[in-house]
Amino acid sequence: MTNPNKNKGSAYERSIVDYLRGCGFRVDRTRAGWADDRGDIHGIEGFTFECKNHKTMSLSGWLTELAIECANAGTELGVVVHKKRGVTDAAEQYATLPFGMLVRLLKEAGYK
């Protein structure tokens, strides 16, 4: 028996992976079954992706989940990529991360 919500989530993760690959990143979906969840997409060293395709946003809970997954994966940076209702273009989806992570990314990218 198939789970429609799992299928919806898997399809969303695949769309994000396809977009990242199209941008030159060598990423894959994280295999299911880890005892300690490490995020949904891997392949960018030091970075964790958590993908959410839910009708209702739960940013606080999702960011808490991201923090746990970053710790499990041994990463310090990550993002929650979440569905923009009515939009299928992966480039137009939402990306949420803690502000401190954004500041660190800006510094590492050379912004002053």
mmCIF file with all atom_site columns, C-alpha atoms in Angstrom:
data_model
loop_
_atom_site.group_PDB
_atom_site.id
_atom_site.type_symbol
_atom_site.label_atom_id
_atom_site.label_alt_id
_atom_site.label_comp_id
_atom_site.label_asym_id
_atom_site.label_entity_id
_atom_site.label_seq_id
_atom_site.pdbx_PDB_ins_code
_atom_site.Cartn_x
_atom_site.Cartn_y
_atom_site.Cartn_z
_atom_site.occupancy
_atom_site.B_iso_or_equiv
_atom_site.pdbx_formal_charge
_atom_site.auth_seq_id
_atom_site.auth_comp_id
_atom_site.auth_asym_id
_atom_site.auth_atom_id
_atom_site.pdbx_PDB_model_num
ATOM 1   C CA . MET A 1 1   ? 0.000  0.000  0.000   1.00 0.00 ? 1   MET A CA 1
ATOM 2   C CA . THR A 1 2   ? 1.441  3.362  -0.980  1.00 0.00 ? 2   THR A CA 1
ATOM 3   C CA . ASN A 1 3   ? 1.466  6.354  1.304   1.00 0.00 ? 3   ASN A CA 1
ATOM 4   C CA . PRO A 1 4   ? 0.338  9.467  -0.644  1.00 0.00 ? 4   PRO A CA 1
ATOM 5   C CA . ASN A 1 5   ? 2.087  11.874 1.763   1.00 0.00 ? 5   ASN A CA 1
ATOM 6   C CA . LYS A 1 6   ? 5.367  9.945  1.522   1.00 0.00 ? 6   LYS A CA 1
ATOM 7   C CA . ASN A 1 7   ? 5.071  9.908  -2.260  1.00 0.00 ? 7   ASN A CA 1
ATOM 8   C CA . LYS A 1 8   ? 4.404  13.675 -2.274  1.00 0.00 ? 8   LYS A CA 1
ATOM 9   C CA . GLY A 1 9   ? 7.436  14.293 -0.060  1.00 0.00 ? 9   GLY A CA 1
ATOM 10  C CA . SER A 1 10  ? 9.673  12.038 -2.150  1.00 0.00 ? 10  SER A CA 1
ATOM 11  C CA . ALA A 1 11  ? 8.640  13.765 -5.372  1.00 0.00 ? 11  ALA A CA 1
ATOM 12  C CA . TYR A 1 12  ? 9.351  17.155 -3.802  1.00 0.00 ? 12  TYR A CA 1
ATOM 13  C CA . GLU A 1 13  ? 12.809 16.028 -2.644  1.00 0.00 ? 13  GLU A CA 1
ATOM 14  C CA . ARG A 1 14  ? 13.558 14.732 -6.158  1.00 0.00 ? 14  ARG A CA 1
ATOM 15  C CA . SER A 1 15  ? 12.578 18.091 -7.661  1.00 0.00 ? 15  SER A CA 1
ATOM 16  C CA . ILE A 1 16  ? 14.975 19.900 -5.308  1.00 0.00 ? 16  ILE A CA 1
ATOM 17  C CA . VAL A 1 17  ? 17.778 17.407 -6.059  1.00 0.00 ? 17  VAL A CA 1
ATOM 18  C CA . ASP A 1 18  ? 17.191 17.841 -9.807  1.00 0.00 ? 18  ASP A CA 1
ATOM 19  C CA . TYR A 1 19  ? 17.397 21.619 -9.456  1.00 0.00 ? 19  TYR A CA 1
ATOM 20  C CA . LEU A 1 20  ? 20.605 21.460 -7.409  1.00 0.00 ? 20  LEU A CA 1
ATOM 21  C CA . ARG A 1 21  ? 22.150 19.074 -9.931  1.00 0.00 ? 21  ARG A CA 1
ATOM 22  C CA . GLY A 1 22  ? 21.171 21.442 -12.741 1.00 0.00 ? 22  GLY A CA 1
ATOM 23  C CA . CYS A 1 23  ? 23.109 24.131 -10.869 1.00 0.00 ? 23  CYS A CA 1
ATOM 24  C CA . GLY A 1 24  ? 26.209 21.940 -10.813 1.00 0.00 ? 24  GLY A CA 1
ATOM 25  C CA . PHE A 1 25  ? 25.958 20.395 -7.349  1.00 0.00 ? 25  PHE A CA 1
ATOM 26  C CA . ARG A 1 26  ? 26.633 16.669 -6.956  1.00 0.00 ? 26  ARG A CA 1
ATOM 27  C CA . VAL A 1 27  ? 23.830 15.778 -4.568  1.00 0.00 ? 27  VAL A CA 1
ATOM 28  C CA . ASP A 1 28  ? 21.539 12.833 -3.875  1.00 0.00 ? 28  ASP A CA 1
ATOM 29  C CA . ARG A 1 29  ? 18.589 12.087 -1.671  1.00 0.00 ? 29  ARG A CA 1
ATOM 30  C CA . THR A 1 30  ? 19.693 10.696 1.658   1.00 0.00 ? 30  THR A CA 1
ATOM 31  C CA . ARG A 1 31  ? 18.841 7.039  1.966   1.00 0.00 ? 31  ARG A CA 1
ATOM 32  C CA . ALA A 1 32  ? 15.935 6.175  4.221   1.00 0.00 ? 32  ALA A CA 1
ATOM 33  C CA . GLY A 1 33  ? 16.393 4.224  7.412   1.00 0.00 ? 33  GLY A CA 1
ATOM 34  C CA . TRP A 1 34  ? 19.056 6.115  9.348   1.00 0.00 ? 34  TRP A CA 1
ATOM 35  C CA . ALA A 1 35  ? 18.527 5.616  13.074  1.00 0.00 ? 35  ALA A CA 1
ATOM 36  C CA . ASP A 1 36  ? 19.519 9.289  13.392  1.00 0.00 ? 36  ASP A CA 1
ATOM 37  C CA . ASP A 1 37  ? 17.950 11.476 10.689  1.00 0.00 ? 37  ASP A CA 1
ATOM 38  C CA . ARG A 1 38  ? 20.638 13.412 8.801   1.00 0.00 ? 38  ARG A CA 1
ATOM 39  C CA . GLY A 1 39  ? 18.464 15.455 6.457   1.00 0.00 ? 39  GLY A CA 1
ATOM 40  C CA . ASP A 1 40  ? 16.896 14.728 3.086   1.00 0.00 ? 40  ASP A CA 1
ATOM 41  C CA . ILE A 1 41  ? 19.673 15.661 0.651   1.00 0.00 ? 41  ILE A CA 1
ATOM 42  C CA . HIS A 1 42  ? 23.408 15.111 0.949   1.00 0.00 ? 42  HIS A CA 1
ATOM 43  C CA . GLY A 1 43  ? 26.467 15.803 -1.158  1.00 0.00 ? 43  GLY A CA 1
ATOM 44  C CA . ILE A 1 44  ? 27.420 19.353 -0.214  1.00 0.00 ? 44  ILE A CA 1
ATOM 45  C CA . GLU A 1 45  ? 30.056 18.978 2.460   1.00 0.00 ? 45  GLU A CA 1
ATOM 46  C CA . GLY A 1 46  ? 29.130 20.606 5.756   1.00 0.00 ? 46  GLY A CA 1
ATOM 47  C CA . PHE A 1 47  ? 25.534 21.374 4.738   1.00 0.00 ? 47  PHE A CA 1
ATOM 48  C CA . THR A 1 48  ? 22.203 19.748 5.606   1.00 0.00 ? 48  THR A CA 1
ATOM 49  C CA . PHE A 1 49  ? 18.961 20.026 3.614   1.00 0.00 ? 49  PHE A CA 1
ATOM 50  C CA . GLU A 1 50  ? 15.547 19.337 5.112   1.00 0.00 ? 50  GLU A CA 1
ATOM 51  C CA . CYS A 1 51  ? 12.700 19.365 2.571   1.00 0.00 ? 51  CYS A CA 1
ATOM 52  C CA . LYS A 1 52  ? 9.069  19.960 3.517   1.00 0.00 ? 52  LYS A CA 1
ATOM 53  C CA . ASN A 1 53  ? 6.001  19.710 1.296   1.00 0.00 ? 53  ASN A CA 1
ATOM 54  C CA . HIS A 1 54  ? 3.220  20.408 3.780   1.00 0.00 ? 54  HIS A CA 1
ATOM 55  C CA . LYS A 1 55  ? -0.015 22.328 3.457   1.00 0.00 ? 55  LYS A CA 1
ATOM 56  C CA . THR A 1 56  ? 0.640  24.170 6.722   1.00 0.00 ? 56  THR A CA 1
ATOM 57  C CA . MET A 1 57  ? 3.977  25.754 7.598   1.00 0.00 ? 57  MET A CA 1
ATOM 58  C CA . SER A 1 58  ? 5.583  24.903 10.922  1.00 0.00 ? 58  SER A CA 1
ATOM 59  C CA . LEU A 1 59  ? 8.819  26.874 10.733  1.00 0.00 ? 59  LEU A CA 1
ATOM 60  C CA . SER A 1 60  ? 9.724  26.649 14.416  1.00 0.00 ? 60  SER A CA 1
ATOM 61  C CA . GLY A 1 61  ? 9.341  22.876 14.475  1.00 0.00 ? 61  GLY A CA 1
ATOM 62  C CA . TRP A 1 62  ? 11.107 22.474 11.151  1.00 0.00 ? 62  TRP A CA 1
ATOM 63  C CA . LEU A 1 63  ? 14.071 24.572 12.326  1.00 0.00 ? 63  LEU A CA 1
ATOM 64  C CA . THR A 1 64  ? 14.279 22.490 15.504  1.00 0.00 ? 64  THR A CA 1
ATOM 65  C CA . GLU A 1 65  ? 14.301 19.373 13.313  1.00 0.00 ? 65  GLU A CA 1
ATOM 66  C CA . LEU A 1 66  ? 17.010 20.937 11.126  1.00 0.00 ? 66  LEU A CA 1
ATOM 67  C CA . ALA A 1 67  ? 19.199 21.610 14.177  1.00 0.00 ? 67  ALA A CA 1
ATOM 68  C CA . ILE A 1 68  ? 18.911 17.966 15.264  1.00 0.00 ? 68  ILE A CA 1
ATOM 69  C CA . GLU A 1 69  ? 19.688 16.733 11.749  1.00 0.00 ? 69  GLU A CA 1
ATOM 70  C CA . CYS A 1 70  ? 22.711 19.037 11.467  1.00 0.00 ? 70  CYS A CA 1
ATOM 71  C CA . ALA A 1 71  ? 24.017 17.619 14.750  1.00 0.00 ? 71  ALA A CA 1
ATOM 72  C CA . ASN A 1 72  ? 23.400 14.048 13.535  1.00 0.00 ? 72  ASN A CA 1
ATOM 73  C CA . ALA A 1 73  ? 25.163 14.752 10.236  1.00 0.00 ? 73  ALA A CA 1
ATOM 74  C CA . GLY A 1 74  ? 28.031 16.653 11.869  1.00 0.00 ? 74  GLY A CA 1
ATOM 75  C CA . THR A 1 75  ? 27.274 19.819 9.920   1.00 0.00 ? 75  THR A CA 1
ATOM 76  C CA . GLU A 1 76  ? 27.067 23.396 11.128  1.00 0.00 ? 76  GLU A CA 1
ATOM 77  C CA . LEU A 1 77  ? 24.962 24.788 8.303   1.00 0.00 ? 77  LEU A CA 1
ATOM 78  C CA . GLY A 1 78  ? 21.624 23.810 6.831   1.00 0.00 ? 78  GLY A CA 1
ATOM 79  C CA . VAL A 1 79  ? 18.351 24.936 5.361   1.00 0.00 ? 79  VAL A CA 1
ATOM 80  C CA . VAL A 1 80  ? 14.706 23.965 5.347   1.00 0.00 ? 80  VAL A CA 1
ATOM 81  C CA . VAL A 1 81  ? 13.452 24.031 1.755   1.00 0.00 ? 81  VAL A CA 1
ATOM 82  C CA . HIS A 1 82  ? 9.678  24.235 1.864   1.00 0.00 ? 82  HIS A CA 1
ATOM 83  C CA . LYS A 1 83  ? 6.897  24.177 -0.674  1.00 0.00 ? 83  LYS A CA 1
ATOM 84  C CA . LYS A 1 84  ? 5.502  27.365 -2.133  1.00 0.00 ? 84  LYS A CA 1
ATOM 85  C CA . ARG A 1 85  ? 1.852  26.502 -2.719  1.00 0.00 ? 85  ARG A CA 1
ATOM 86  C CA . GLY A 1 86  ? 0.821  26.435 -6.347  1.00 0.00 ? 86  GLY A CA 1
ATOM 87  C CA . VAL A 1 87  ? 4.402  26.686 -7.632  1.00 0.00 ? 87  VAL A CA 1
ATOM 88  C CA . THR A 1 88  ? 6.293  23.751 -9.135  1.00 0.00 ? 88  THR A CA 1
ATOM 89  C CA . ASP A 1 89  ? 9.510  25.561 -10.126 1.00 0.00 ? 89  ASP A CA 1
ATOM 90  C CA . ALA A 1 90  ? 12.163 24.406 -7.637  1.00 0.00 ? 90  ALA A CA 1
ATOM 91  C CA . ALA A 1 91  ? 14.003 27.724 -7.934  1.00 0.00 ? 91  ALA A CA 1
ATOM 92  C CA . GLU A 1 92  ? 10.927 29.509 -6.576  1.00 0.00 ? 92  GLU A CA 1
ATOM 93  C CA . GLN A 1 93  ? 10.495 27.390 -3.433  1.00 0.00 ? 93  GLN A CA 1
ATOM 94  C CA . TYR A 1 94  ? 11.102 28.885 0.006   1.00 0.00 ? 94  TYR A CA 1
ATOM 95  C CA . ALA A 1 95  ? 14.338 28.399 1.935   1.00 0.00 ? 95  ALA A CA 1
ATOM 96  C CA . THR A 1 96  ? 14.456 29.132 5.660   1.00 0.00 ? 96  THR A CA 1
ATOM 97  C CA . LEU A 1 97  ? 17.473 28.998 7.932   1.00 0.00 ? 97  LEU A CA 1
ATOM 98  C CA . PRO A 1 98  ? 18.430 30.507 11.262  1.00 0.00 ? 98  PRO A CA 1
ATOM 99  C CA . PHE A 1 99  ? 19.688 34.080 10.896  1.00 0.00 ? 99  PHE A CA 1
ATOM 100 C CA . GLY A 1 100 ? 23.074 33.184 12.413  1.00 0.00 ? 100 GLY A CA 1
ATOM 101 C CA . MET A 1 101 ? 23.617 30.653 9.631   1.00 0.00 ? 101 MET A CA 1
ATOM 102 C CA . LEU A 1 102 ? 22.765 33.276 7.022   1.00 0.00 ? 102 LEU A CA 1
ATOM 103 C CA . VAL A 1 103 ? 25.293 35.694 8.520   1.00 0.00 ? 103 VAL A CA 1
ATOM 104 C CA . ARG A 1 104 ? 27.949 32.978 8.513   1.00 0.00 ? 104 ARG A CA 1
ATOM 105 C CA . LEU A 1 105 ? 27.223 32.165 4.854   1.00 0.00 ? 105 LEU A CA 1
ATOM 106 C CA . LEU A 1 106 ? 27.455 35.859 3.938   1.00 0.00 ? 106 LEU A CA 1
ATOM 107 C CA . LYS A 1 107 ? 30.814 36.202 5.709   1.00 0.00 ? 107 LYS A CA 1
ATOM 108 C CA . GLU A 1 108 ? 32.187 33.030 4.102   1.00 0.00 ? 108 GLU A CA 1
ATOM 109 C CA . ALA A 1 109 ? 31.040 34.295 0.683   1.00 0.00 ? 109 ALA A CA 1
ATOM 110 C CA . GLY A 1 110 ? 33.064 37.465 1.215   1.00 0.00 ? 110 GLY A CA 1
ATOM 111 C CA . TYR A 1 111 ? 30.269 39.957 1.884   1.00 0.00 ? 111 TYR A CA 1
ATOM 112 C CA . LYS A 1 112 ? 31.181 42.831 4.212   1.00 0.00 ? 112 LYS A CA 1
#
